[in-house]
mmCIF file of C-alpha atoms in Angstrom:
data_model
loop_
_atom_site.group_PDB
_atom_site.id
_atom_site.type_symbol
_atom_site.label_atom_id
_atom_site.label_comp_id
_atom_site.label_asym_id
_atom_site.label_seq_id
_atom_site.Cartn_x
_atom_site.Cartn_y
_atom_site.Cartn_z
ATOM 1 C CA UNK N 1 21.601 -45.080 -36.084
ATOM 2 C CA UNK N 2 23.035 -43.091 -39.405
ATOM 3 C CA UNK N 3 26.053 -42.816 -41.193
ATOM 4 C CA UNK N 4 26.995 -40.398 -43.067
ATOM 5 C CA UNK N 5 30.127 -40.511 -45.976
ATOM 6 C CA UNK N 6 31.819 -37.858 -46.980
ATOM 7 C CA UNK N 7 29.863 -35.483 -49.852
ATOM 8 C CA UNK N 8 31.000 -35.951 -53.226
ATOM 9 C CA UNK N 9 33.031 -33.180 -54.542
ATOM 10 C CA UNK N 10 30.325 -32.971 -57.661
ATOM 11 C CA UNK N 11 27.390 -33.295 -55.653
ATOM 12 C CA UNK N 12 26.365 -29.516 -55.987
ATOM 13 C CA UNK N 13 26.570 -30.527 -60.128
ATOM 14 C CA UNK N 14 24.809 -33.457 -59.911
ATOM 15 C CA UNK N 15 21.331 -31.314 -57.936
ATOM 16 C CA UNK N 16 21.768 -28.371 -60.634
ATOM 17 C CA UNK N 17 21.166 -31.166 -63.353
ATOM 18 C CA UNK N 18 18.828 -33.675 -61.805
ATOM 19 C CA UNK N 19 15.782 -33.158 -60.036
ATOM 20 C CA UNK N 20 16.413 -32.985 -55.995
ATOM 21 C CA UNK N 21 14.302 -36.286 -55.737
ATOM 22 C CA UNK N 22 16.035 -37.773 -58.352
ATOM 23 C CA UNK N 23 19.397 -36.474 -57.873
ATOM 24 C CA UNK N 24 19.320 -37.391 -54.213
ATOM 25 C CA UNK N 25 18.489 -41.403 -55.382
ATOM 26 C CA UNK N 26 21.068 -41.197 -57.925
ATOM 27 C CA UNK N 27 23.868 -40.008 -55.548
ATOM 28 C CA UNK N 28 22.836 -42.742 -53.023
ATOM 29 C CA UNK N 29 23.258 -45.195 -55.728
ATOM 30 C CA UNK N 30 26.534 -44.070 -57.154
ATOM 31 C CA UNK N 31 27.963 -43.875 -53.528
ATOM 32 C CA UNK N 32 26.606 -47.324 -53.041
ATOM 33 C CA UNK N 33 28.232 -48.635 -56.228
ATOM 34 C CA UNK N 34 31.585 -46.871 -55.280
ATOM 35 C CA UNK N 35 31.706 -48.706 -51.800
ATOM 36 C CA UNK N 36 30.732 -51.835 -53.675
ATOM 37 C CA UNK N 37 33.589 -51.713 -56.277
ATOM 38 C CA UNK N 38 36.176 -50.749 -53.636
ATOM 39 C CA UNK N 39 35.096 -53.681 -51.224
ATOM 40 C CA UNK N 40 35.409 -55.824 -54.234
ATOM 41 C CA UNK N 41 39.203 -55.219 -54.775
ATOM 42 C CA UNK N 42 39.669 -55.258 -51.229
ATOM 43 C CA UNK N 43 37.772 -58.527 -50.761
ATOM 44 C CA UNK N 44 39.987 -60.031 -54.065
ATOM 45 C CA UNK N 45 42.989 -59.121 -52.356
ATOM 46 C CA UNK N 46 41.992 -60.943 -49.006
ATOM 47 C CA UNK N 47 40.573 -63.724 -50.882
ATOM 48 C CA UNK N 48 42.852 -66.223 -51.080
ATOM 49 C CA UNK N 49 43.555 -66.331 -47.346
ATOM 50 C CA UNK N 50 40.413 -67.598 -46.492
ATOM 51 C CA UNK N 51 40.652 -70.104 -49.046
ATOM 52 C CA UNK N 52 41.490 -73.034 -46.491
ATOM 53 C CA UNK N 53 39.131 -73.788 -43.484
ATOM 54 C CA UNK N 54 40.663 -72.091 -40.129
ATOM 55 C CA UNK N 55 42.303 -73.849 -37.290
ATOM 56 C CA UNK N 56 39.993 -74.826 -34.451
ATOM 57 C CA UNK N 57 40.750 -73.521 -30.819
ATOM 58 C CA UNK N 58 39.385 -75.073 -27.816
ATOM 59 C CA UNK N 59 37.198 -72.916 -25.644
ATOM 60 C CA UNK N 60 38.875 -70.643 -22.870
ATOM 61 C CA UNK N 61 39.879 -72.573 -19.633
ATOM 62 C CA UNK N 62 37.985 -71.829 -16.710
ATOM 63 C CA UNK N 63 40.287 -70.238 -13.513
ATOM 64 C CA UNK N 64 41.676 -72.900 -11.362
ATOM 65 C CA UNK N 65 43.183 -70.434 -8.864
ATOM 66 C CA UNK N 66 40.042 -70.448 -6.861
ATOM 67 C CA UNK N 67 39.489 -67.047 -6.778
ATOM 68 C CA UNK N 68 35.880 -65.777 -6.869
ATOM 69 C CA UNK N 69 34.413 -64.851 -10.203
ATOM 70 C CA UNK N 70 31.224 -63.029 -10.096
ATOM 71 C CA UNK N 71 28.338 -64.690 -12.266
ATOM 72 C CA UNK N 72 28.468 -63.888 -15.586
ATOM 73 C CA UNK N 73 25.798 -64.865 -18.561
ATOM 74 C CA UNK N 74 27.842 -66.917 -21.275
ATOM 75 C CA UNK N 75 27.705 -66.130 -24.777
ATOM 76 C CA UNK N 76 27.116 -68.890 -27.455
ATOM 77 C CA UNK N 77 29.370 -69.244 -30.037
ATOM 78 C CA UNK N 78 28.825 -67.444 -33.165
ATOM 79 C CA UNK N 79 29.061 -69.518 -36.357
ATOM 80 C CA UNK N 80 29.487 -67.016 -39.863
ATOM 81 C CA UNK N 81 28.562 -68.408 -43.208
ATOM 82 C CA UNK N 82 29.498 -66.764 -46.421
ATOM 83 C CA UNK N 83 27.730 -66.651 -49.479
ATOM 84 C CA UNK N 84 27.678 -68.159 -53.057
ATOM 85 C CA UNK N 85 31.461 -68.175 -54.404
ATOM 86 C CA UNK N 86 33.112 -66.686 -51.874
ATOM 87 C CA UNK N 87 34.809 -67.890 -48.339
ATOM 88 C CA UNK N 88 35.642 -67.068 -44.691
ATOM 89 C CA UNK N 89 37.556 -63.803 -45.444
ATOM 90 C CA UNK N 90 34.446 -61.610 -45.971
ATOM 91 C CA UNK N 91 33.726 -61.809 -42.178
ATOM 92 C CA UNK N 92 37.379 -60.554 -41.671
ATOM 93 C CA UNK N 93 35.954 -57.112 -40.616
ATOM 94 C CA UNK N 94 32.453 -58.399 -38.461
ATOM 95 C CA UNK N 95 34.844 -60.966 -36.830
ATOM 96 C CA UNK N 96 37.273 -58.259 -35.479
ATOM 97 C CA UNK N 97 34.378 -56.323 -34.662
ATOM 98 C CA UNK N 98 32.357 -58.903 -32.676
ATOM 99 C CA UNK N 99 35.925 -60.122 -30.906
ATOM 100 C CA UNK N 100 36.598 -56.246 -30.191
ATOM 101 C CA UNK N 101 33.116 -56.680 -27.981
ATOM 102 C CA UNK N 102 33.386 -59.649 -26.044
ATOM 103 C CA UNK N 103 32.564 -62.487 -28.124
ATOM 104 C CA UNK N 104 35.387 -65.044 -27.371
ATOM 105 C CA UNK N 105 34.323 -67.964 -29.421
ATOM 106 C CA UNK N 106 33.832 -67.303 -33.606
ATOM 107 C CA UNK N 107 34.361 -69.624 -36.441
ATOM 108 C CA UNK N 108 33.604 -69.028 -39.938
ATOM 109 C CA UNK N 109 32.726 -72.527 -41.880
ATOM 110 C CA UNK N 110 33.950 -72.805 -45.499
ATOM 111 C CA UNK N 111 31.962 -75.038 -47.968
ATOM 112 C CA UNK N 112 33.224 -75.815 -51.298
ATOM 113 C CA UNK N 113 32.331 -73.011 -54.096
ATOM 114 C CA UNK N 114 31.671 -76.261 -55.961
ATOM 115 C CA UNK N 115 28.267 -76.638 -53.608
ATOM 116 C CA UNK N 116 25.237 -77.469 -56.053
ATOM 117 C CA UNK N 117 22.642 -78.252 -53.259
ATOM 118 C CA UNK N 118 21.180 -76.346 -50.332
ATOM 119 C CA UNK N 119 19.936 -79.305 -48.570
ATOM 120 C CA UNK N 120 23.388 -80.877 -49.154
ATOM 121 C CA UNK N 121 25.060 -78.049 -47.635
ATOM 122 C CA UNK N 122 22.481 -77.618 -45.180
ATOM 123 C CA UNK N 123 23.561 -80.962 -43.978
ATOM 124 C CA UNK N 124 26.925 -80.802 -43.763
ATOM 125 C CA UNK N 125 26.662 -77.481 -41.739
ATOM 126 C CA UNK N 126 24.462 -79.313 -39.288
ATOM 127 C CA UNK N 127 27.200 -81.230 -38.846
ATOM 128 C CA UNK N 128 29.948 -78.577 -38.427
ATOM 129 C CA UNK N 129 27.260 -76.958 -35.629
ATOM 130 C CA UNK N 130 27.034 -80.364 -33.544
ATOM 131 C CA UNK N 131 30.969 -80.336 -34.100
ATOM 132 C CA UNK N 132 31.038 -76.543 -32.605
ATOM 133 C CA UNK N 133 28.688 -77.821 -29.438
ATOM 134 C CA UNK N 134 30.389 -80.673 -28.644
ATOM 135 C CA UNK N 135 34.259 -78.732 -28.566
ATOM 136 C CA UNK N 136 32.936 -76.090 -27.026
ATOM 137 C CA UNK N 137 30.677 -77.145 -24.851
ATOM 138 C CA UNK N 138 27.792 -74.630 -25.311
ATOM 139 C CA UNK N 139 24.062 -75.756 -25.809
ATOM 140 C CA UNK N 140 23.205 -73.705 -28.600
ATOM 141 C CA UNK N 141 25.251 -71.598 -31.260
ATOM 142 C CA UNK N 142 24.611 -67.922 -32.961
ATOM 143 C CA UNK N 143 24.752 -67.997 -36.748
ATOM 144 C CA UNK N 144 25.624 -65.235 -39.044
ATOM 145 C CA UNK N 145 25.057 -65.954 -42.815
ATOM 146 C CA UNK N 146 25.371 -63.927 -45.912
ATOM 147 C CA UNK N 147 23.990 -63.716 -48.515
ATOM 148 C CA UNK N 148 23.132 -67.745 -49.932
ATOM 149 C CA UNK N 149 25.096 -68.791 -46.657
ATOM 150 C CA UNK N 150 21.881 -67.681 -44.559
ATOM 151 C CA UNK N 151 19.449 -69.695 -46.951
ATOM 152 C CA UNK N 152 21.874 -72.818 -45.983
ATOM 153 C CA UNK N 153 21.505 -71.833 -42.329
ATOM 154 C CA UNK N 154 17.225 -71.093 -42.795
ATOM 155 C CA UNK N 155 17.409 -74.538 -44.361
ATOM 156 C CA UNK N 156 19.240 -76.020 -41.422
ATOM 157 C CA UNK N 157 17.114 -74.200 -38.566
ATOM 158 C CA UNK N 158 13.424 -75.259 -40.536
ATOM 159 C CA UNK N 159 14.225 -78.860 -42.268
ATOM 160 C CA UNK N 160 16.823 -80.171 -40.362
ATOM 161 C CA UNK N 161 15.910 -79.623 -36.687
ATOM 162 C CA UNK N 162 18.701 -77.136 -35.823
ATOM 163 C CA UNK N 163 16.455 -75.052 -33.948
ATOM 164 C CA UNK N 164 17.352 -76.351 -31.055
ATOM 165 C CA UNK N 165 20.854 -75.573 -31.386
ATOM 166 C CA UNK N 166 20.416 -71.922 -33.145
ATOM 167 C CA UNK N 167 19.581 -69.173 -30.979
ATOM 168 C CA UNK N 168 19.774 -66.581 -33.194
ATOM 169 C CA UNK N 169 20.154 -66.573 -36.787
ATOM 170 C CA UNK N 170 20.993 -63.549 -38.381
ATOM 171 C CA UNK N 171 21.178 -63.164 -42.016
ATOM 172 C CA UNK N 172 22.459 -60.647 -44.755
ATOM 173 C CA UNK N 173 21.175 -60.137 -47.910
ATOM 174 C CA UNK N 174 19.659 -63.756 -47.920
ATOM 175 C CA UNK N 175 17.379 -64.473 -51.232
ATOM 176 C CA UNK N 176 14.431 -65.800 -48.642
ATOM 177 C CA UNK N 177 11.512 -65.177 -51.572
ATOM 178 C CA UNK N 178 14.117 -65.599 -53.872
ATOM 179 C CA UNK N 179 15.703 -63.410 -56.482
ATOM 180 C CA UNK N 180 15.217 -62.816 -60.042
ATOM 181 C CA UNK N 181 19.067 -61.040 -60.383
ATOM 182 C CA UNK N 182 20.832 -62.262 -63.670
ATOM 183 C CA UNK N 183 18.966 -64.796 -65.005
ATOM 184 C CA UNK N 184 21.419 -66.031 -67.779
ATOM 185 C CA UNK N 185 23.184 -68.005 -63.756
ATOM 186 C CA UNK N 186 20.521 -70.446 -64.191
ATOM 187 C CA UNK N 187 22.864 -72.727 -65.584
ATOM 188 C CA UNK N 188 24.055 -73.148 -61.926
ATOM 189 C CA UNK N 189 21.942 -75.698 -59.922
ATOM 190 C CA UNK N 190 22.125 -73.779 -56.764
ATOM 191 C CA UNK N 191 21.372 -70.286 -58.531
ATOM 192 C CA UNK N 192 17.743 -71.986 -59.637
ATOM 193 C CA UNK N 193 17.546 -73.013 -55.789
ATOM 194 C CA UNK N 194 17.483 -69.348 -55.018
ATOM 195 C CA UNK N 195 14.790 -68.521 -57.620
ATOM 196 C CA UNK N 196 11.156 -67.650 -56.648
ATOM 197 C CA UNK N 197 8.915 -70.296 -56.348
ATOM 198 C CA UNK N 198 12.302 -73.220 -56.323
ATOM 199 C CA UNK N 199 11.246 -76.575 -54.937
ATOM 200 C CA UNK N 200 13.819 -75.256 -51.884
ATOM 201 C CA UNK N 201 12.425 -72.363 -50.866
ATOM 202 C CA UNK N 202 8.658 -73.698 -51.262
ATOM 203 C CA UNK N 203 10.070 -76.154 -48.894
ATOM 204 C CA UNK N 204 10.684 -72.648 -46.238
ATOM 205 C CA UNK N 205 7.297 -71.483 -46.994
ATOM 206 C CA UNK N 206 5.964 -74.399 -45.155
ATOM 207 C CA UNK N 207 4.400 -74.558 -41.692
ATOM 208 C CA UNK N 208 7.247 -74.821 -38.829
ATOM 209 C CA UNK N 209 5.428 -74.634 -35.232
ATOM 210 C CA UNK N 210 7.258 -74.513 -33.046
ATOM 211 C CA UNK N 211 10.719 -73.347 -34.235
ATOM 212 C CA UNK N 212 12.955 -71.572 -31.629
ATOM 213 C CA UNK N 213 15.013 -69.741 -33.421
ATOM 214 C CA UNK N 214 14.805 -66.101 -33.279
ATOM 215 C CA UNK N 215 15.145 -64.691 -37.243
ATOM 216 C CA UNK N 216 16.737 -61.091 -38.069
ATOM 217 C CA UNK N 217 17.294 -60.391 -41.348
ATOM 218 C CA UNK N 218 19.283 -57.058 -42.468
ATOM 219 C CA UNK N 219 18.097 -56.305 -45.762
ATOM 220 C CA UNK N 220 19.810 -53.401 -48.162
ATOM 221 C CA UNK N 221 17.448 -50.982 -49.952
ATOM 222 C CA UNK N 222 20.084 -50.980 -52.640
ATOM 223 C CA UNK N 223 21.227 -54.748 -53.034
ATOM 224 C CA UNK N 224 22.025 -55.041 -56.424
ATOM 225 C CA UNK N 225 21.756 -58.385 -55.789
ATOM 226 C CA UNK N 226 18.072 -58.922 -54.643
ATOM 227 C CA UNK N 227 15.588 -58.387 -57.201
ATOM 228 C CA UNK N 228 13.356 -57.158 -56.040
ATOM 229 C CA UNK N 229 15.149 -55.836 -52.667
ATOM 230 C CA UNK N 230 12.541 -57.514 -50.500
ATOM 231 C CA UNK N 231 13.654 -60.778 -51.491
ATOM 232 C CA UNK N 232 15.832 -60.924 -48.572
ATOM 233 C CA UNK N 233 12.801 -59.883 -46.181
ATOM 234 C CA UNK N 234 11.617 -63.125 -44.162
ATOM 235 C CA UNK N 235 8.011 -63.320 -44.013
ATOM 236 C CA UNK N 236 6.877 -66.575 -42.664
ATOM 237 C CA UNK N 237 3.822 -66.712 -40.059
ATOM 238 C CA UNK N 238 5.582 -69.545 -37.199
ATOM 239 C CA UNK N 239 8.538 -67.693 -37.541
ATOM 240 C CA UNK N 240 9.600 -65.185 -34.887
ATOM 241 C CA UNK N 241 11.387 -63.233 -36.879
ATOM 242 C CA UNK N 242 12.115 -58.896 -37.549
ATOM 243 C CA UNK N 243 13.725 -57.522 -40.829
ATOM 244 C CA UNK N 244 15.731 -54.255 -40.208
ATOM 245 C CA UNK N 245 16.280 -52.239 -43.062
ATOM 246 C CA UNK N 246 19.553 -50.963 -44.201
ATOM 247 C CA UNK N 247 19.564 -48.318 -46.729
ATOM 248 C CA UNK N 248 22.443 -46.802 -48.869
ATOM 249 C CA UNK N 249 25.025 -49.710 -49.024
ATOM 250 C CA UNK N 250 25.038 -52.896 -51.234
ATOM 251 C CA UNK N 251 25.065 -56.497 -51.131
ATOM 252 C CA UNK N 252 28.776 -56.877 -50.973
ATOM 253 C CA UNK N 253 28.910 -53.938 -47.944
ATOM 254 C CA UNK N 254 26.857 -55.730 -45.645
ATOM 255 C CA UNK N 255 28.979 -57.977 -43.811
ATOM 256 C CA UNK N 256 31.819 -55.119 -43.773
ATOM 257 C CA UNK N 257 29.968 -51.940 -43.111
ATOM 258 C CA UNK N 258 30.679 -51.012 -39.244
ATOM 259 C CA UNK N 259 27.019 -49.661 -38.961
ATOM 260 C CA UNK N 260 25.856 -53.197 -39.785
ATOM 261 C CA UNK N 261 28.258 -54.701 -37.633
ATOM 262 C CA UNK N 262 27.172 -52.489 -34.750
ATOM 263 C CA UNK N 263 23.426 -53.863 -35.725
ATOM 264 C CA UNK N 264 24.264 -57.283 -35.004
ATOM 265 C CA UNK N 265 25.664 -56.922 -32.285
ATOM 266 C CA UNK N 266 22.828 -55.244 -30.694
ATOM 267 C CA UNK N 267 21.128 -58.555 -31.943
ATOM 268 C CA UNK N 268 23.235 -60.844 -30.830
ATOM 269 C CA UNK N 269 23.705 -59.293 -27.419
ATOM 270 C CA UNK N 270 19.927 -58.865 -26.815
ATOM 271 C CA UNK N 271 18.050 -61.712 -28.278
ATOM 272 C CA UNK N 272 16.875 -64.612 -26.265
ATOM 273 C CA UNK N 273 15.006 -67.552 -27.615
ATOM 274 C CA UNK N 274 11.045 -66.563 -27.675
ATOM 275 C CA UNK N 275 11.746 -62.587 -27.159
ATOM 276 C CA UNK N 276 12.220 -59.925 -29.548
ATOM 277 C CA UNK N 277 15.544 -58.178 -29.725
ATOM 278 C CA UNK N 278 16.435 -54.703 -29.220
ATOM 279 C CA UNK N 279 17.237 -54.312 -33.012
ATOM 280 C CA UNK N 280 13.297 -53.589 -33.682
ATOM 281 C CA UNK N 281 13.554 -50.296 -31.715
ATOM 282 C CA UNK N 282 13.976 -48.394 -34.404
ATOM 283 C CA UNK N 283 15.603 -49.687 -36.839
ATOM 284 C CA UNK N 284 18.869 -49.514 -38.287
ATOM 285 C CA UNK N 285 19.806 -46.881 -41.454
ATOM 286 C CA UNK N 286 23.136 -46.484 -42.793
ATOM 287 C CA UNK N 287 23.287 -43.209 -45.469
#
């Protein structure tokens, strides 16, 4: 699957004065970095209306005119988690995008920007999850977390038992090795939980037999954010779990790009608890 933008109307410059090699990397990252800004402003403007958490609604009723209804396969509930200092509205786009393809039951979860502990957090989102089961009735849940919203989730699935209500988590841009990006945000507590080698992620490192969770991370070749950019690669041997690689976007485009949208729903859609999905036939790029 590839994407292509439009060319830059200096791109013909840019190859006379850089080597192709070179000039082709450079171009990829300025592209990336435009997209970035521009999803920023959009994102600021759309922030404050997923400041508050979003009304529940019950589940569909069932038809009570007794007509037949051929056998369909239900699908879970899909649960989206944002990432450090933001809230629900960055899933604005993948939530349109997943509703637009049959998924009738999405919530997004806010937690407080305030947050200073992943195993806190990962707590309190088991909760919300047993809260999600019990309205709608559905055994099990899909999760979508970006960014330090799928290291809550990770948390929740490994230390927490919530295996057996996660199908499939999918995460985006998720520090799972952690991430060396701007060091001088140590002064955060939950920042130096997403640093290599933190007592939290040597907790994920640990053996988990058994889990039934089926992992897909979508990692960016050119997340600013990851440091390196294999940070957000899961790599964990009781883990069944594929990373698809997503090349020519940035941190803040992953949960809006339609490419990656299109990615996980091919995920979502195909994954069943001890199988592979279809999302390791080759791949996903976005250019």
């Amino acid at each position: 699957m590839k994407v292509t933008g439009a060319v830059l109307p200096f791109l013909p410059f840019c190859q006379r004065l850089l080597p192709s090699r070179l000039a082709g990397l450079s171009l990829a990252l300025l592209k990336a970095t435009a997209l970035e800004i521009a999803i920023l402003a959009g994102h600021l403007l759309l922030y404050p209306s997923g400041i508050t958490q979003e009304r529940r609604t019950p589940a569909p009723a069932l038809p009570t005119d007794g007509a037949a209804q051929l056998p369909t396969e239900a699908k879970p509930p899909v649960v989206l988690l944002h990432g450090f200092i933001d809230n629900r509205s960055v899933f604005v786009l993948l939530r349109r995008s997943l509703a637009q393809h049959g998924r009738q039951q999405i919530e997004s979860l806010n937690y407080s920007p305030l947050t200073c502990d992943i195993r806190t957090a990962a707590e309190l989102f088991s909760r919300h999850i047993e809260e999600v089961c019990e309205r709608t009735g559905a055994p099990q849940v899909d999760v979508v977390g970006h960014s330090l919203g799928g290291l809550i989730a990770r948390y929740y699935v490994q230390r927490l038992g919530g295996d057996t209500r996660v199908r499939t988590l999918v995460t985006l841009g998720t520090p799972h090795s952690g991430t060396r990006v701007v060091p001088l945000a140590n002064a955060h507590p939950i920042v130096r939980q997403m640093r290599p080698g933190s007592p939290v992620l040597e907790e994920l490192t640990r053996p988990a037999p058994g889990c039934r969770t089926h992992f897909v991370s979508f990692w960016s070749d050119l997340d600013h954010v990851m440091v390196p950019v294999e940070a957000a690669c899961i790599d964990h041997p009781d883990l069944t779990a594929e990373n698809v690689r997503v090349t020519g976007i940035g941190h803040l485009a992953l949960p809006v790009h339609p490419a990656v949208a299109n990615g996980i729903r091919q995920v979502l859609d195909t994954a069943r608890p001890g199988e592979p999905s279809a999302g390791r036939a080759g791949g996903l790029t976005v250019a």
